Coordinates of C-alpha atoms in Angstrom, one line a residue:
M14 CA 0.4 16.1 -26.6
P15 CA 2.7 16.9 -23.7
G16 CA 1.0 19.6 -21.4
N17 CA -2.6 19.1 -22.6
G18 CA -3.7 17.6 -19.4
S19 CA -2.8 20.5 -17.1
V20 CA -2.1 23.8 -19.0
L21 CA -4.6 26.3 -18.1
A22 CA -7.7 26.7 -20.5
T23 CA -7.3 30.5 -21.1
H24 CA -3.6 30.7 -21.3
T25 CA -1.8 31.6 -24.5
A26 CA 0.3 28.6 -24.1
R27 CA -2.7 26.5 -25.1
R28 CA -2.8 28.1 -28.5
A29 CA 0.7 26.7 -29.2
L30 CA -0.3 23.4 -27.9
Y31 CA -3.2 23.3 -30.3
E32 CA -1.0 24.2 -33.2
R33 CA 1.6 21.5 -32.2
A34 CA -1.3 18.9 -32.1
G35 CA -2.6 20.0 -35.6
R36 CA 0.9 19.6 -37.2
T37 CA 1.3 16.3 -35.6
V38 CA -2.1 15.0 -36.9
V39 CA -1.2 16.1 -40.4
D40 CA 2.3 14.6 -40.1
L41 CA 0.8 11.3 -39.0
A42 CA -1.8 11.2 -41.8
R43 CA 0.9 11.8 -44.4
R44 CA 3.2 9.2 -42.9
Y45 CA 0.4 6.6 -43.3
Y46 CA -1.3 7.7 -46.5
D47 CA 1.8 8.9 -48.5
S48 CA 4.3 6.6 -47.0
G49 CA 2.4 3.5 -45.9
D50 CA 3.7 3.8 -42.3
E51 CA 1.3 1.6 -40.5
S52 CA 3.2 2.3 -37.2
V53 CA 1.3 5.5 -36.8
L54 CA -2.0 3.9 -36.5
P55 CA -3.9 3.6 -33.2
R56 CA -3.7 -0.2 -32.9
A57 CA 0.0 0.1 -33.6
I58 CA 0.5 2.3 -30.6
A59 CA -1.8 0.6 -28.3
S60 CA -0.5 -2.3 -26.4
H61 CA -0.9 -4.2 -23.3
A62 CA 2.2 -2.2 -21.9
A63 CA 0.8 1.1 -22.9
F64 CA -2.4 0.4 -21.1
D65 CA -0.6 -0.8 -18.0
N66 CA 1.4 2.6 -18.0
A67 CA -1.9 4.5 -18.4
M68 CA -3.2 2.7 -15.3
A69 CA 0.0 3.4 -13.5
L70 CA -0.5 7.2 -14.1
D71 CA -4.0 7.2 -12.8
L72 CA -3.2 5.3 -9.8
A73 CA -0.3 7.6 -9.0
M74 CA -2.8 10.6 -9.3
G75 CA -5.4 8.9 -7.0
R76 CA -8.0 9.6 -9.8
S77 CA -11.4 8.6 -10.7
T78 CA -12.9 5.0 -10.6
N79 CA -14.3 5.9 -14.1
T80 CA -10.8 5.4 -15.6
V81 CA -11.2 1.7 -14.9
L82 CA -14.4 1.6 -16.8
H83 CA -12.9 3.5 -19.9
L84 CA -9.6 1.7 -19.9
L85 CA -11.4 -1.7 -20.0
A86 CA -13.6 -0.6 -22.8
A87 CA -10.9 0.9 -24.8
A88 CA -8.8 -2.2 -24.5
H89 CA -11.7 -4.2 -25.7
D90 CA -12.1 -2.2 -28.7
A91 CA -8.4 -2.3 -29.4
G92 CA -8.5 -6.2 -29.4
L93 CA -6.3 -6.4 -26.2
D94 CA -6.6 -8.7 -23.4
Y95 CA -6.4 -6.1 -20.7
T96 CA -8.6 -6.9 -17.7
L97 CA -9.8 -6.0 -14.3
H98 CA -7.3 -8.5 -13.0
D99 CA -4.4 -6.5 -14.7
I100 CA -5.8 -3.3 -12.9
E101 CA -6.1 -5.3 -9.6
R102 CA -2.6 -6.1 -9.9
R103 CA -1.3 -2.7 -10.8
S104 CA -3.2 -1.1 -7.9
R105 CA -1.0 -3.1 -5.4
E106 CA 2.2 -1.9 -7.0
V107 CA 2.0 1.8 -7.7
P108 CA 2.0 4.5 -4.9
C109 CA 0.0 7.7 -4.8
L110 CA 2.5 10.5 -6.0
C111 CA 0.0 13.2 -6.4
K112 CA -3.2 14.3 -4.6
V113 CA -5.6 16.8 -6.3
A114 CA -8.8 18.2 -5.1
P115 CA -11.2 16.6 -3.9
N116 CA -8.6 14.2 -2.6
G117 CA -6.3 16.9 -1.4
S118 CA -5.7 20.7 -1.4
S119 CA -3.8 20.9 -4.6
L120 CA -5.3 22.1 -7.9
M121 CA -4.6 21.2 -11.6
E122 CA -2.6 24.5 -11.7
D123 CA -0.4 23.2 -8.9
V124 CA 0.1 19.9 -10.9
H125 CA 1.2 22.1 -14.0
R126 CA 3.7 24.0 -12.0
D127 CA 5.2 20.8 -10.6
G128 CA 5.8 19.6 -14.3
G129 CA 2.3 18.2 -15.2
I130 CA 1.8 14.7 -16.4
P131 CA 5.4 14.3 -17.7
A132 CA 6.7 15.0 -14.4
I133 CA 4.5 12.3 -12.7
L134 CA 5.4 9.8 -15.5
G135 CA 9.1 10.7 -15.0
E136 CA 8.9 9.9 -11.2
L137 CA 7.1 6.5 -12.0
H138 CA 9.9 5.8 -14.6
R139 CA 12.7 6.4 -12.3
A140 CA 11.1 4.1 -9.7
G141 CA 10.8 1.3 -12.2
H142 CA 6.9 1.5 -12.6
L143 CA 6.7 1.9 -16.3
H144 CA 7.1 -0.2 -19.2
E145 CA 9.7 1.2 -21.7
D146 CA 8.6 -0.9 -24.8
V147 CA 5.9 1.7 -25.7
R148 CA 5.7 4.7 -28.2
S149 CA 3.4 7.7 -28.6
V150 CA 2.1 9.7 -31.4
H151 CA 4.9 12.3 -30.9
A152 CA 7.7 10.2 -30.0
D153 CA 9.2 6.8 -30.8
S154 CA 10.1 5.9 -27.2
L155 CA 9.1 6.6 -23.7
A156 CA 12.8 7.6 -22.7
E157 CA 12.8 10.0 -25.8
W158 CA 9.8 12.0 -24.8
L159 CA 10.5 12.1 -20.8
K160 CA 14.0 13.4 -21.6
T161 CA 12.3 16.2 -23.6
W162 CA 9.4 17.0 -21.5
D163 CA 10.1 15.9 -17.9
V164 CA 11.1 19.2 -16.2
R165 CA 12.5 17.0 -13.3
G166 CA 14.8 15.1 -15.7
G167 CA 18.2 15.8 -16.7
S168 CA 17.9 18.1 -19.8
P169 CA 14.3 19.1 -20.5
S170 CA 13.8 21.3 -23.7
P171 CA 13.5 25.0 -23.3
E172 CA 9.9 24.8 -24.7
A173 CA 9.0 22.4 -21.9
V174 CA 10.4 24.5 -19.1
E175 CA 8.5 27.6 -20.6
L176 CA 5.2 25.7 -20.9
F177 CA 5.2 24.7 -17.3
H178 CA 5.8 28.3 -16.0
A179 CA 2.3 29.2 -17.4
A180 CA 0.3 30.5 -14.6
P181 CA -3.4 31.4 -13.7
G182 CA -4.5 34.9 -15.0
C183 CA -6.1 35.7 -11.5
R184 CA -9.3 37.0 -13.1
R185 CA -12.6 35.5 -14.4
S186 CA -12.5 34.8 -18.0
A187 CA -14.0 32.3 -20.4
E188 CA -12.0 33.7 -23.4
A189 CA -9.5 31.4 -25.0
F190 CA -5.9 32.6 -25.1
S191 CA -6.7 35.6 -23.1
Q192 CA -3.8 35.8 -20.6
S193 CA -0.1 35.1 -20.6
E194 CA 0.8 35.2 -16.9
R195 CA 4.1 33.4 -16.0
R196 CA 5.3 31.8 -12.8
H197 CA 8.8 33.0 -11.5
D198 CA 9.8 29.4 -10.8
L199 CA 8.7 25.8 -10.8
D200 CA 7.9 23.8 -7.8
L201 CA 10.2 20.9 -8.0
D202 CA 10.2 19.8 -4.4
V203 CA 9.8 15.9 -4.5
A204 CA 9.4 15.6 -0.7
G205 CA 6.6 18.2 0.2
G206 CA 5.3 19.4 -3.3
C207 CA 2.3 18.6 -5.3
I208 CA 4.0 15.8 -7.1
R209 CA 6.3 13.7 -5.0
D210 CA 8.8 11.0 -5.6
V211 CA 8.2 7.4 -4.7
A212 CA 10.2 7.8 -1.5
H213 CA 7.9 10.6 -0.2
A214 CA 4.5 9.1 -1.8
Y215 CA 1.4 10.2 -0.2
S216 CA 0.5 6.4 0.3
A217 CA 1.9 3.1 -0.8
D218 CA -1.5 2.4 -2.6
G219 CA -2.7 4.5 -5.5
G220 CA -6.1 5.5 -6.7
P221 CA -8.8 3.0 -7.5
A222 CA -8.6 -0.4 -5.9
V223 CA -10.4 -3.6 -6.8
L224 CA -12.5 -5.4 -4.2
R225 CA -13.9 -8.8 -4.4
G226 CA -16.1 -10.9 -2.3
N227 CA -19.6 -12.6 -2.3
L228 CA -21.3 -9.1 -2.8
A229 CA -19.0 -8.6 -6.0
E230 CA -17.6 -11.9 -7.2
D231 CA -16.3 -10.3 -10.5
G232 CA -15.0 -7.3 -8.7
C233 CA -15.9 -3.6 -7.6
V234 CA -13.7 -0.5 -7.4
V235 CA -13.1 2.3 -4.8
K236 CA -11.2 5.4 -5.1
T237 CA -8.7 4.8 -2.1
A238 CA -7.2 8.3 -2.3
G239 CA -10.6 9.7 -1.4
V240 CA -11.1 7.5 1.7
D241 CA -10.1 8.6 5.3
S242 CA -7.6 6.4 6.8
S243 CA -9.9 5.9 9.8
I244 CA -12.5 4.1 7.7
L245 CA -10.4 1.8 5.6
T246 CA -12.4 -1.0 7.1
F247 CA -16.1 -0.7 7.8
A248 CA -19.2 -2.8 8.7
G249 CA -22.8 -1.5 8.7
R250 CA -26.4 -2.1 8.1
A251 CA -27.8 -2.1 4.5
V252 CA -30.3 0.4 3.5
V253 CA -31.4 -1.0 0.2
T254 CA -32.6 1.3 -2.6
E255 CA -33.5 0.5 -6.3
S256 CA -32.3 3.7 -8.0
Q257 CA -30.2 6.9 -7.5
E258 CA -33.4 8.8 -7.1
E259 CA -34.6 6.4 -4.2
A260 CA -31.1 6.6 -2.7
A261 CA -31.2 10.4 -2.7
E262 CA -34.6 10.5 -1.1
A263 CA -33.6 7.9 1.6
I264 CA -30.8 10.2 2.6
L265 CA -32.7 13.3 2.7
A266 CA -35.5 11.9 4.6
G267 CA -33.2 10.6 7.3
R268 CA -33.6 6.9 6.6
V269 CA -29.9 6.6 6.4
Q270 CA -28.0 6.8 9.8
P271 CA -24.5 6.7 11.0
G272 CA -23.0 3.4 10.4
D273 CA -25.3 2.4 7.5
V274 CA -24.3 1.0 4.1
V275 CA -26.4 2.5 1.3
V276 CA -26.9 0.0 -1.4
V277 CA -27.9 1.4 -4.8
R278 CA -28.7 -1.3 -7.3
Y279 CA -30.1 -1.5 -10.8
E280 CA -28.0 1.4 -12.0
G281 CA -25.4 -0.8 -13.8
P282 CA -24.9 -0.9 -17.6
R283 CA -27.9 -3.1 -18.2
G284 CA -30.0 -2.2 -15.2
G285 CA -29.8 1.5 -15.6
P286 CA -29.4 1.3 -18.4
G287 CA -26.4 3.2 -19.2
M288 CA -24.6 3.5 -15.8
Q289 CA -25.4 6.9 -14.7
E290 CA -23.1 8.6 -12.0
M291 CA -24.2 8.4 -8.4
L292 CA -23.6 12.0 -8.0
Y293 CA -26.6 13.2 -5.8
P294 CA -26.5 10.5 -3.1
T295 CA -22.7 11.0 -2.5
A296 CA -23.2 14.8 -2.3
Y297 CA -26.2 14.5 0.0
L298 CA -24.3 12.1 2.4
K299 CA -21.5 14.7 2.7
G300 CA -24.0 17.5 3.1
R301 CA -25.7 15.6 6.0
G302 CA -22.3 15.0 7.8
L303 CA -22.4 11.3 7.0
G304 CA -19.5 11.2 4.6
K305 CA -17.1 9.5 7.0
V306 CA -19.7 7.4 8.9
C307 CA -21.7 5.7 6.0
A308 CA -20.7 3.7 2.9
M309 CA -22.3 3.4 -0.4
V310 CA -22.2 0.3 -2.5
T311 CA -23.6 0.3 -6.1
D312 CA -23.5 -1.6 -9.5
G313 CA -23.5 2.1 -11.0
R314 CA -20.6 4.4 -11.2
F315 CA -19.3 7.6 -9.4
S316 CA -18.3 11.2 -10.5
G317 CA -14.6 11.9 -10.6
G318 CA -15.5 14.4 -7.7
T319 CA -16.6 11.6 -5.3
S320 CA -14.7 10.8 -2.2
G321 CA -15.5 8.6 0.9
L322 CA -16.5 5.1 1.1
S323 CA -18.2 5.0 -2.4
I324 CA -17.9 1.4 -3.8
G325 CA -18.9 1.4 -7.4
H326 CA -19.1 -1.0 -10.6
G327 CA -20.4 -4.1 -8.6
S328 CA -20.1 -7.0 -10.9
P329 CA -22.1 -8.8 -11.7
E330 CA -24.7 -6.2 -11.6
A331 CA -28.1 -6.7 -10.1
A332 CA -30.0 -6.9 -13.6
A333 CA -27.4 -9.7 -14.7
G334 CA -28.0 -11.8 -11.6
G335 CA -25.4 -10.4 -9.2
T336 CA -25.6 -10.8 -5.4
I337 CA -26.3 -7.2 -5.0
A338 CA -29.9 -7.9 -6.1
L339 CA -30.4 -10.3 -3.1
V340 CA -29.5 -7.8 -0.4
E341 CA -32.3 -6.8 2.1
D342 CA -32.7 -3.9 4.6
G343 CA -30.7 -4.6 7.8
D344 CA -28.1 -7.2 6.2
R345 CA -24.5 -6.6 7.5
I346 CA -22.1 -5.6 4.8
V347 CA -18.4 -5.7 5.6
L348 CA -15.7 -4.0 3.7
D349 CA -12.0 -4.2 3.9
I350 CA -10.0 -1.9 1.5
P351 CA -6.5 -3.0 2.7
G352 CA -7.6 -6.7 2.3
R353 CA -9.4 -5.9 -0.9
T354 CA -12.8 -7.6 0.2
L355 CA -16.4 -6.7 0.1
H356 CA -18.7 -9.3 1.9
L357 CA -22.4 -9.7 2.6
D358 CA -22.6 -11.3 5.9
V359 CA -25.6 -13.6 5.1
P360 CA -25.5 -17.3 5.1
E361 CA -25.3 -19.1 1.9
E362 CA -28.5 -21.1 2.2
V363 CA -30.3 -17.8 2.9
L364 CA -28.9 -16.3 -0.3
A365 CA -29.8 -19.4 -2.3
E366 CA -33.3 -19.0 -1.1
R367 CA -33.5 -15.4 -1.9
R368 CA -31.9 -16.2 -5.5
A369 CA -34.7 -18.7 -6.0
R370 CA -37.4 -16.1 -5.8
A371 CA -35.6 -13.0 -7.2
T372 CA -36.9 -11.4 -10.4
F373 CA -33.5 -9.4 -11.1
R374 CA -35.8 -6.4 -11.9
P375 CA -36.1 -3.1 -9.8
R376 CA -39.2 -2.9 -7.7
N377 CA -41.6 0.0 -8.2
R378 CA -39.3 2.2 -10.4
E379 CA -40.6 4.4 -13.1
R380 CA -38.1 5.4 -15.6
T381 CA -38.5 6.3 -19.3
V382 CA -35.8 4.3 -21.3
S383 CA -35.2 5.4 -24.9
T384 CA -35.1 2.6 -27.7
A385 CA -31.3 3.1 -28.0
L386 CA -30.8 2.5 -24.4
R387 CA -33.0 -0.7 -24.5
A388 CA -31.1 -1.9 -27.4
Y389 CA -27.7 -1.2 -25.5
A390 CA -29.0 -3.0 -22.3
A391 CA -29.9 -6.2 -24.4
M392 CA -26.1 -6.5 -25.1
A393 CA -24.4 -4.8 -22.3
L394 CA -21.9 -6.7 -20.0
S395 CA -21.2 -5.6 -16.6
A396 CA -18.7 -3.1 -15.5
D397 CA -15.9 -5.6 -14.9
K398 CA -15.8 -6.1 -18.7
G399 CA -16.0 -2.2 -19.3
A400 CA -19.7 -2.1 -19.9
V401 CA -19.1 -3.0 -23.6
R402 CA -21.8 -4.5 -25.8
E403 CA -21.4 -8.3 -26.4
V404 CA -22.7 -8.5 -30.1
P405 CA -24.2 -12.0 -31.0
A406 CA -22.0 -13.9 -33.6
T407 CA -25.0 -14.5 -35.7

């Protein structure tokens, strides 16, 4: 529901939001079961255009690379042909309109004061970056719900205006609906506020960008909003690790030096299995002052709090025969975010020799894997397909 993405957890405004969501669910159920209205079903609302709009919002906020994984998986289950190529195209079109920590100094409470998610969508809509032939569970058209909920638009509803005045309580509390603080005004500054218009965008490119090259033939992703402009292009010596744990140990032990590229492989959907977040290695790089002088490349994924040169979702993954399995210590890796490339600077004949003797299994890694995860790994596709399971036809 509008406001759900930004209203503060302990504010009384969230109670009204819950109640509105409950009423909407009951209404949708009655429309389907009592009146046979199939237009309210999830697959009737999901469309290629809707997924494209969702990706535009994510790019405009410079958000996590995890969105790429989840959107691809959701599109697969919705029966839609929405692919990494669509995300790649979108990433070149949509500017970054909102920077939130850790990519900037603003917090979600600032996003809320600026009008929340409807305000970001409103700016994208006014700039022609959204498809209009979509609908939601609470409105029959994009124009209808933006008119009601975008406080930067012409005539937002009094309910919307009041909702986005909700403010922090300025005291520690884990109790729901425990405070009703209200701001005196909204921040509608499109040039210098937290949410900006396209003319004053933080950058021409949005959030996750898709890179391709011989090290990730089917693509990999990086959160551009979290990368300092001084390291958008980077080349360094590979330090190869077979797991997140080994990567963490290598960083803490001083094996990783300025200019290095930490390679963390066999952490993809099949190799992990399950694709755990590379949270510790990225935190340790920052802690040792290497965040702006090193890069990390993995077939695993990253936390939404990650910043820096963190290249994830390398596909095909190592366990599926990807080139990342062939990297050796000391190899030169070159990445170019503006050029959207990731390249292993090793002659093709040398890679062919390495491939001929590769086992595509991690070396000397001890990890207990449950039966459920082993079953998942047997059917898992690489991250460029959303890490979904490919169930045999027979």
